[in-house]
Short mmCIF file of C-alpha atoms in Angstrom, two decimals:
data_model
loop_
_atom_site.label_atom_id
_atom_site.label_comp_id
_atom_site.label_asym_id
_atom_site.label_seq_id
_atom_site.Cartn_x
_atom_site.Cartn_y
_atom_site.Cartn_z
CA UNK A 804 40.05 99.50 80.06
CA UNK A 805 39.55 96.08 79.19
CA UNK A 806 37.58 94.69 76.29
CA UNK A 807 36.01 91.49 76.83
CA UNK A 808 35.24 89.50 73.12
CA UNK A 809 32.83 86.30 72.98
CA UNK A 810 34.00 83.80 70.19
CA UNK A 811 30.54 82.12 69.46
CA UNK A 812 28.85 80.69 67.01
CA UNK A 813 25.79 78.42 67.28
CA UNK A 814 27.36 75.20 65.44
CA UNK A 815 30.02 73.33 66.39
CA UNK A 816 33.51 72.47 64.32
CA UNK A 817 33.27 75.93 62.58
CA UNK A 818 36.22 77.35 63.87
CA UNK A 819 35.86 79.02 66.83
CA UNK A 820 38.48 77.70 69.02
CA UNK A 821 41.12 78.09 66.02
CA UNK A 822 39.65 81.54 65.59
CA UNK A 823 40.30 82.63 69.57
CA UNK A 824 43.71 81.11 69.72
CA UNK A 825 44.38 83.29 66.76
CA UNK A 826 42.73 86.24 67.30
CA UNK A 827 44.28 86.09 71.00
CA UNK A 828 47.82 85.60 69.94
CA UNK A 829 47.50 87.97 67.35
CA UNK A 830 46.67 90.53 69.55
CA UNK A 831 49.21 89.46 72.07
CA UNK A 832 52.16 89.74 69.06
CA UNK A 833 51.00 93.77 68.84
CA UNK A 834 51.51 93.87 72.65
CA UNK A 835 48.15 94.22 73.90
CA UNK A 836 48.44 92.05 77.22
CA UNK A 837 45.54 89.50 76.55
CA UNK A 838 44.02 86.35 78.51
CA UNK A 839 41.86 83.97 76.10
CA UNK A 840 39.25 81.85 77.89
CA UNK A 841 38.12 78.43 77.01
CA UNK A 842 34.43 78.39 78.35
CA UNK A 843 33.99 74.45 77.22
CA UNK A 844 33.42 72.68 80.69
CA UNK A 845 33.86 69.05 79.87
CA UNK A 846 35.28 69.52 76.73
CA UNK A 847 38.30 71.30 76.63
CA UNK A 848 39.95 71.59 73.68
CA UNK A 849 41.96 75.33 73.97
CA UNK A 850 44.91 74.17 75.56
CA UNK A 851 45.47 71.54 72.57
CA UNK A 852 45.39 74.11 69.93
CA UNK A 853 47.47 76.63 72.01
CA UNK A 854 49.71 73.95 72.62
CA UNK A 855 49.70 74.20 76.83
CA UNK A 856 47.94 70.48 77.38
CA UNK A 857 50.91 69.67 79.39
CA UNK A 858 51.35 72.95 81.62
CA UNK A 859 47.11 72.75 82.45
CA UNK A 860 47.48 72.61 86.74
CA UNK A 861 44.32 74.36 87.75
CA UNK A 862 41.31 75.85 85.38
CA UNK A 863 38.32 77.89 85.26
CA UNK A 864 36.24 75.55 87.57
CA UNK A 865 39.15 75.08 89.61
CA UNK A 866 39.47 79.59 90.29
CA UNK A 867 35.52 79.70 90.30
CA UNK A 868 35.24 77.36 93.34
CA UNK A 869 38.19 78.86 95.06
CA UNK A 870 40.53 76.02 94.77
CA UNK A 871 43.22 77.94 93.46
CA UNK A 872 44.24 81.65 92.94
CA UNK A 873 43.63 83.59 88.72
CA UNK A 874 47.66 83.67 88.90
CA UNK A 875 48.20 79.81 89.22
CA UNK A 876 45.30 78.87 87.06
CA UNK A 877 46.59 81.34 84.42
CA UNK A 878 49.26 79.78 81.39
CA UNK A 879 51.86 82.38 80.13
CA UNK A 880 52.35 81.18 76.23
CA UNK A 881 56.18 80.18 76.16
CA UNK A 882 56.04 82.06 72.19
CA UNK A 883 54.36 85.51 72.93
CA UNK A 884 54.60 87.73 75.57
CA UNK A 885 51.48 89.49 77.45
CA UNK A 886 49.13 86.01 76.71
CA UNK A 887 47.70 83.82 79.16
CA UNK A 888 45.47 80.70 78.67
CA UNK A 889 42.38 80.09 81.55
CA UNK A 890 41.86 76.45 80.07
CA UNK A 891 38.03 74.66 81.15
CA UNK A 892 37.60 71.89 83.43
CA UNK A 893 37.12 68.54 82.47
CA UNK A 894 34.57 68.10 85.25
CA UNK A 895 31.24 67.14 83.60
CA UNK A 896 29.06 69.18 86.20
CA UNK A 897 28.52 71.88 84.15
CA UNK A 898 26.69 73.59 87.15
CA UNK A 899 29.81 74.68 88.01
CA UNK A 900 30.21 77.42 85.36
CA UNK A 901 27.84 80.18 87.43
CA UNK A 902 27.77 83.85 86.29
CA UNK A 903 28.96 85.15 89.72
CA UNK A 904 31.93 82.77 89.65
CA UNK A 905 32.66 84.61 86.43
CA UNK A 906 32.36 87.78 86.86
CA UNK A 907 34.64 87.25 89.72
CA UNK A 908 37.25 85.72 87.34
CA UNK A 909 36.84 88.54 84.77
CA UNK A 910 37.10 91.14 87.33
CA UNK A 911 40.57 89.43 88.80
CA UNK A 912 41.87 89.50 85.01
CA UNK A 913 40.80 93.29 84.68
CA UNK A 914 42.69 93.81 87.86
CA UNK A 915 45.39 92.07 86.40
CA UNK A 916 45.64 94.66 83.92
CA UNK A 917 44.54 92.71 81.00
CA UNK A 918 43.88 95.06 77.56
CA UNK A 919 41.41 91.62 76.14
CA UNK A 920 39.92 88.82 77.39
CA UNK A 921 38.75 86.53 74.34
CA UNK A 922 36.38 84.35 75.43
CA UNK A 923 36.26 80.76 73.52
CA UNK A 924 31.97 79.61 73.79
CA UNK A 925 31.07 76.24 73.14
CA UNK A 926 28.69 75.33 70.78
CA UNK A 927 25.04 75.00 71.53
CA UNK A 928 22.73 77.73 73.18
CA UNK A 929 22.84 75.91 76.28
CA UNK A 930 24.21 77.20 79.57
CA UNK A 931 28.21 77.55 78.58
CA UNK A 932 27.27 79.22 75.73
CA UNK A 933 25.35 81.72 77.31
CA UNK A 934 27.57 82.12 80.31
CA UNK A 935 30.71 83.08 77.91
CA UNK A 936 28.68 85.60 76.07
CA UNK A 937 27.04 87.18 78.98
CA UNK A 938 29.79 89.85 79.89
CA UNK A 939 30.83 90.24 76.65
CA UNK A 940 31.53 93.81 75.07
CA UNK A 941 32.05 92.68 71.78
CA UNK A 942 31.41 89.41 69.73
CA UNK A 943 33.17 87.76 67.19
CA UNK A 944 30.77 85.18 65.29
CA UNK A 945 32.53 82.51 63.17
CA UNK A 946 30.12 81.05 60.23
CA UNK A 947 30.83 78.26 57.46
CA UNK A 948 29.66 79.16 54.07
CA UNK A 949 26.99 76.49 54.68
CA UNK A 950 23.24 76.40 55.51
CA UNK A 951 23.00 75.19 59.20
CA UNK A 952 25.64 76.98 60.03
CA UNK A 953 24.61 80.28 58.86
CA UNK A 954 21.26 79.30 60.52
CA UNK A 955 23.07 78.97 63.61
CA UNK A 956 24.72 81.86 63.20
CA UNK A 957 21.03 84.38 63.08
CA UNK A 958 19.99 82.42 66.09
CA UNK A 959 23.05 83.43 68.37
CA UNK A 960 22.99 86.62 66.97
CA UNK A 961 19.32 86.93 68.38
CA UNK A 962 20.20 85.65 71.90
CA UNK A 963 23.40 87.97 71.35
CA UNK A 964 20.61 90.90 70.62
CA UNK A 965 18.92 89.88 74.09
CA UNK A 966 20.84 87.65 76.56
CA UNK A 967 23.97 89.76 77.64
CA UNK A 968 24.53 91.70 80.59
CA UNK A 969 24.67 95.37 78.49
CA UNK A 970 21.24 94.31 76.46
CA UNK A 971 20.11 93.58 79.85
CA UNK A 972 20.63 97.01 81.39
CA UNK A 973 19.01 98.51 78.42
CA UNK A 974 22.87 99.43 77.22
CA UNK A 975 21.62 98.24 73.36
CA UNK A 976 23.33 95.45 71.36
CA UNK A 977 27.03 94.41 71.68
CA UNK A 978 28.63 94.56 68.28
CA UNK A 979 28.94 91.83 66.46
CA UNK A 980 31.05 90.80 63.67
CA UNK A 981 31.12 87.81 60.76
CA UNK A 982 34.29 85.91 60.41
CA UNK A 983 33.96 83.52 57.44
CA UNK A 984 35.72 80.50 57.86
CA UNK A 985 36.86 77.22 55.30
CA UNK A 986 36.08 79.97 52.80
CA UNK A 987 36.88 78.17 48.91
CA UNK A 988 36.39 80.62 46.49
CA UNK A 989 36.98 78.04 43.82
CA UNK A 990 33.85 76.23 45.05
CA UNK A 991 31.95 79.40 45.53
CA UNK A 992 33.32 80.52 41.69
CA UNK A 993 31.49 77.01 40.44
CA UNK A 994 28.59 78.17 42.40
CA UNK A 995 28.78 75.31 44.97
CA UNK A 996 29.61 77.25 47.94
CA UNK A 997 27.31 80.60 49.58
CA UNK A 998 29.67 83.79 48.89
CA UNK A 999 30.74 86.15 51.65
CA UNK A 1000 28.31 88.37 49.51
CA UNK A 1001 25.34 85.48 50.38
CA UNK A 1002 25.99 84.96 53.74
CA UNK A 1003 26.52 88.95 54.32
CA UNK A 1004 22.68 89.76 53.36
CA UNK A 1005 21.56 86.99 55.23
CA UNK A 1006 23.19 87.96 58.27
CA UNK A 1007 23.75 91.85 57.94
CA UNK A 1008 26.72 92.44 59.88
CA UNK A 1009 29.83 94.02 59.26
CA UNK A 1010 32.63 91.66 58.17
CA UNK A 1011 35.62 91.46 60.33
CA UNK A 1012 37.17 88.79 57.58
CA UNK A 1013 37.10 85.43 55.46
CA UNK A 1014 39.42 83.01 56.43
CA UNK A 1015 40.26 80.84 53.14
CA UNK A 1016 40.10 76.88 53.78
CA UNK A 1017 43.94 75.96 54.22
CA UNK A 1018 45.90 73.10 54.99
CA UNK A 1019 47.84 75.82 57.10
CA UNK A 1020 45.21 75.00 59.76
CA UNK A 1021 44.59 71.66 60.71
CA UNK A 1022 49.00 71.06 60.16
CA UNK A 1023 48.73 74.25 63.18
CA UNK A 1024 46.44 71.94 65.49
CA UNK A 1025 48.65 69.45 65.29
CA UNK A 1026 51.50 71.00 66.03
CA UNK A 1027 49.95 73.09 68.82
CA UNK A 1028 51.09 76.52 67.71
CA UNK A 1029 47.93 78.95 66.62
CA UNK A 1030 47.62 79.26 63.00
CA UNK A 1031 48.44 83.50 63.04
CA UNK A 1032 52.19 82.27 63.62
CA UNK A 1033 52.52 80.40 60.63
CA UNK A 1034 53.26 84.51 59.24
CA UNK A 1035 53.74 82.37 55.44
CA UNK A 1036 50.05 80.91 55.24
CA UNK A 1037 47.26 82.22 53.71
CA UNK A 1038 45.09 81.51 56.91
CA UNK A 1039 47.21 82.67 59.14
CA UNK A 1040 47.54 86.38 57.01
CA UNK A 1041 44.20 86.11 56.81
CA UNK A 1042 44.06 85.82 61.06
CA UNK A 1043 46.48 88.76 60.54
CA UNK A 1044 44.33 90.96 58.67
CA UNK A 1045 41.21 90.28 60.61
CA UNK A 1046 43.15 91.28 63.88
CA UNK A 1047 44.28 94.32 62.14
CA UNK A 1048 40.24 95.31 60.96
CA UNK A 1049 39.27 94.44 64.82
CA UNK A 1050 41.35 97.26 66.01
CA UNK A 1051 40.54 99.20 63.69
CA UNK A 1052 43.07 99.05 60.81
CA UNK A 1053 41.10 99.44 57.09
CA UNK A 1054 42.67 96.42 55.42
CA UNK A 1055 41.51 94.97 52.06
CA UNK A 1056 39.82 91.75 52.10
CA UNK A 1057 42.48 89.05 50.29
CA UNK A 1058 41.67 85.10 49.11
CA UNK A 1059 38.40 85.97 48.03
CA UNK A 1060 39.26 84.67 44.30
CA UNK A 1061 40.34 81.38 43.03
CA UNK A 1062 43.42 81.70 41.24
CA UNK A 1063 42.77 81.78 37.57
CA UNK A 1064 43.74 78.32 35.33
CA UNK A 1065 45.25 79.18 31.69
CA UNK A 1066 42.52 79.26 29.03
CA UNK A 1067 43.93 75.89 27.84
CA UNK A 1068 43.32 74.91 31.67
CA UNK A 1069 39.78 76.43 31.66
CA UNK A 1070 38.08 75.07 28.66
CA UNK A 1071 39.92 71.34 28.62
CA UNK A 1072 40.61 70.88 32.12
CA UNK A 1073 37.34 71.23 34.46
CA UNK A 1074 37.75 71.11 37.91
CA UNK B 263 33.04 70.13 33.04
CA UNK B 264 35.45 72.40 30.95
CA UNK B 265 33.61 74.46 28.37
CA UNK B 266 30.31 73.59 28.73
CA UNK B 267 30.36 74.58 32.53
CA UNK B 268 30.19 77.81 31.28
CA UNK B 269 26.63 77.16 29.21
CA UNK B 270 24.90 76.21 32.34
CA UNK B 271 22.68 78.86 34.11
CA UNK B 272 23.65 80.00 37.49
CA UNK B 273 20.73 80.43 38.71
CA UNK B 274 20.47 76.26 39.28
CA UNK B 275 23.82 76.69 41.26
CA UNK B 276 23.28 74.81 44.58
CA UNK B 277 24.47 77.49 46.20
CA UNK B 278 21.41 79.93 45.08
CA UNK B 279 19.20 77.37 46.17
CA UNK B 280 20.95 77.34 49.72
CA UNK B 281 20.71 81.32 49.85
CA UNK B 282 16.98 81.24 48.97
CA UNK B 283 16.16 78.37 51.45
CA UNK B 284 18.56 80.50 54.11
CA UNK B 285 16.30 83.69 53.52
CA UNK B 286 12.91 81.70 54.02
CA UNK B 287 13.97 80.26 56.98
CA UNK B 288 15.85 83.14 58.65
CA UNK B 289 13.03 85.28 57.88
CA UNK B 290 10.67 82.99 60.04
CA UNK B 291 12.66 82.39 62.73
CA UNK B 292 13.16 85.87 63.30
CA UNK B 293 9.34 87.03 63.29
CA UNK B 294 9.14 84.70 66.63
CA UNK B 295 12.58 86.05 67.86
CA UNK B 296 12.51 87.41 71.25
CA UNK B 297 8.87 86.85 71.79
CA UNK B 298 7.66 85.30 75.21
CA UNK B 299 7.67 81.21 75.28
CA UNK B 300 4.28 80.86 75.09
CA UNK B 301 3.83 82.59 71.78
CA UNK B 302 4.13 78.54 69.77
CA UNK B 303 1.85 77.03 72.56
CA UNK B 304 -0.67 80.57 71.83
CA UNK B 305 -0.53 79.56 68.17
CA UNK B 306 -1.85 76.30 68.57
CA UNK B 307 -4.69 76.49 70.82
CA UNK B 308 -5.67 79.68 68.72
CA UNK B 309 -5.46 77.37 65.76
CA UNK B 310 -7.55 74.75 67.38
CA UNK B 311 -10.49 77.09 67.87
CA UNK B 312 -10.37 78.68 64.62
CA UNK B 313 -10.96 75.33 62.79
CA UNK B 314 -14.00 74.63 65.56
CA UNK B 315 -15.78 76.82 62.80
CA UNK B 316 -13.24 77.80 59.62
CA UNK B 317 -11.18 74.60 58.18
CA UNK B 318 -8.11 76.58 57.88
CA UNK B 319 -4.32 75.52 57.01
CA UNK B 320 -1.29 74.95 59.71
CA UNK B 321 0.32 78.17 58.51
CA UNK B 322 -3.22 80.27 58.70
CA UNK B 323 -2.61 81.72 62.41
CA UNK B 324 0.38 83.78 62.97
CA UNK B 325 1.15 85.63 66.41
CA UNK B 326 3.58 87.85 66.67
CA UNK B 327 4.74 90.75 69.91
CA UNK B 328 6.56 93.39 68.54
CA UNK B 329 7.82 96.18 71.28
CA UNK B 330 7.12 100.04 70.31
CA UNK B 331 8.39 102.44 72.76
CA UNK B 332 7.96 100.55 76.15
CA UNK B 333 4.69 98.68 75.03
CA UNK B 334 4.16 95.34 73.59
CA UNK B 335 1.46 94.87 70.93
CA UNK B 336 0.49 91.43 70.51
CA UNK B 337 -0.70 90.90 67.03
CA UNK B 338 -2.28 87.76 65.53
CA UNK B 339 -2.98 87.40 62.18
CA UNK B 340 -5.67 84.88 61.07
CA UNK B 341 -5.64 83.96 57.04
CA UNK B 342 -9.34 82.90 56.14
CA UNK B 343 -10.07 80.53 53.07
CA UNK B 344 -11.37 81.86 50.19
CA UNK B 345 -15.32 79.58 50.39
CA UNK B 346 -15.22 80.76 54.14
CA UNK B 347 -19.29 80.78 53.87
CA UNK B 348 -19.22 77.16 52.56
CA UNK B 349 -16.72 76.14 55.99
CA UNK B 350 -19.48 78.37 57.79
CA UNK B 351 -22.23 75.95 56.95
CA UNK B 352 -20.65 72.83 56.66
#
């Protein structure tokens, strides 16, 4: 049976193409045999942060309009077995993206034995967006501790609530999960920053986990190589432990708390 | 900074103001969630003819559908002044 996961999020730069290429690989590294999706037309960005821009032949666009078979289109990772990359066209005719197109692409990966298919939205509540949510099972929403964002975040999770194929058969909400991202519990500590606590009753969903704000991340974009593999940082344990609660796995929630200065530290040396 | 952070009250913390703003906002947005798209354009015309006869604020009209076991009940809510007689005869 394969599980089909929207990456979403409303507002752009939050983190959800960092969060698929993780969440994907992570799930690949425990053997589940998984495809990850980037649903930006004209904007493709997945195949930078997977670290495949080179290997990109045919994409999405190019499988929808029958210009080449799933198999060619699809990227085996060179690092872990069982995951493939679909990367988007950079066409700019958007039109391109129809729901029948993908449905035929997501039934070709089911037949292909997949176990997930993660599904990288782009921002916006336009049509992408929408199309990469639409078959979705389950939905993975990535918020910033930060006011438009978590804005964003309520809105999608209304059009999550109404737009998808299961809330359209009367089959009830897909579930939806928070992952926190550029989380700084120093800032949140000096009462700068909304805590997972905040943004939780705003919200109200379950938390799948709070990635911390780490260099670890942006030095994994530019080296092409998703941020779960870098086994040493705190983001990528973080990725780690959030792919561990998504299956199911009751793992504590770490890098919530700033690490705590010396007295000396605390009364003489501020922030 | 340093000791003196520690006087301040939290409750100024921008980050209290952002949770109250978030809670306003969110709260609003989804009363109109769902609802068909001509609930906004519903609003205003209903708004228009209520201040033919009451001088009433922006915020004095609310419409809202809600959905209760396969029917929808649209419900509007119109706020009246307090010197509604004086509007009345003015």
């Amino acid at each position: 049976m394969t599980k089909i996961v929207v990456v979403t999020s409303g507002k752009g730069g939050v983190g959800k193409t960092t969060t698929s290429a993780a969440i994907a690989t992570g799930l690949a590294m425990r053997g589940y045999k998984t495809t990850v999706i980037d649903f930006d037309v004209g904007l493709r960005n997945l195949d930078l942060i997977m670290g495949c821009e080179r290997r990109v032949v045919y994409d999405l666009v190019n499988v929808i309009n029958g210009d080449s078979n799933l198999k060619q289109a699809l990227i085996k990772d060179k690092r872990v077995d069982d995951l493939f990359i679909l990367p988007a066209s950079q066409t700019r005719d958007k039109d391109a993206l129809t729901l029948e197109g993908v449905e035929k692409v997501l039934q070709g990966l089911i037949e292909l034995g997949m176990d997930y298919v993660i599904c990288d939205s782009p921002a916006g509540i336009e049509k992408g967006a929408l199309t990469a949510a639409y078959f979705a099972d389950e939905a993975i929403v990535v918020t910033n501790p930060e006011v438009s964002s978590v804005r964003d975040s309520d809105r999608i999770l209304g059009i999550l609530s109404s737009k998808t194929r299961k809330a359209e058969r009367g089959e009830g909400d897909i579930p939806a999960r928070l992952l926190l991202t550029r989380y700084s519990p120093q800032r949140v500590e000096r009462g700068e920053m909304l805590s997972v606590e905040d943004v939780q009753d705003i919200l109200a969903i379950e938390l799948l986990g709070v990635i911390p704000e780490s260099q670890a991340v942006l030095n994994a974009s530019n080296s092409g190589a998703p941020v779960i593999l870098e086994g040493e940082s705190d983001a990528g344990q973080a990725y780690e432990d959030a792919v561990g609660r998504f299956l199911g796995e009751d793992r504590a929630h770490r890098f919530l708390t700033a690490n705590k200065k010396s007295l000396f530290g605390r009364l003489f040396g501020g922030q | 900074m340093g000791i003196f952070s520690y006087l301040l009250p939290k409750k100024n913390s921008s980050a209290s103001v952002a949770k109250e703003r978030l809670q306003i906002i969110v709260a609003r947005e989804r009363s109109t969630r769902g609802g068909p798209d001509y609930l906004p354009q519903l609003q205003e015309e209903l708004l228009a003819v209520v201040r033919k006869y009451v001088p009433v604020d922006q915020d004095a009209v609310m419409v809202q559908v809600d959905r209760e076991s396969g029917c929808e009940i649209l419900e509007l809510n119109i706020t009246l002044p307090e010197h509604e007689e004086q509007g009345r005869q003015a």
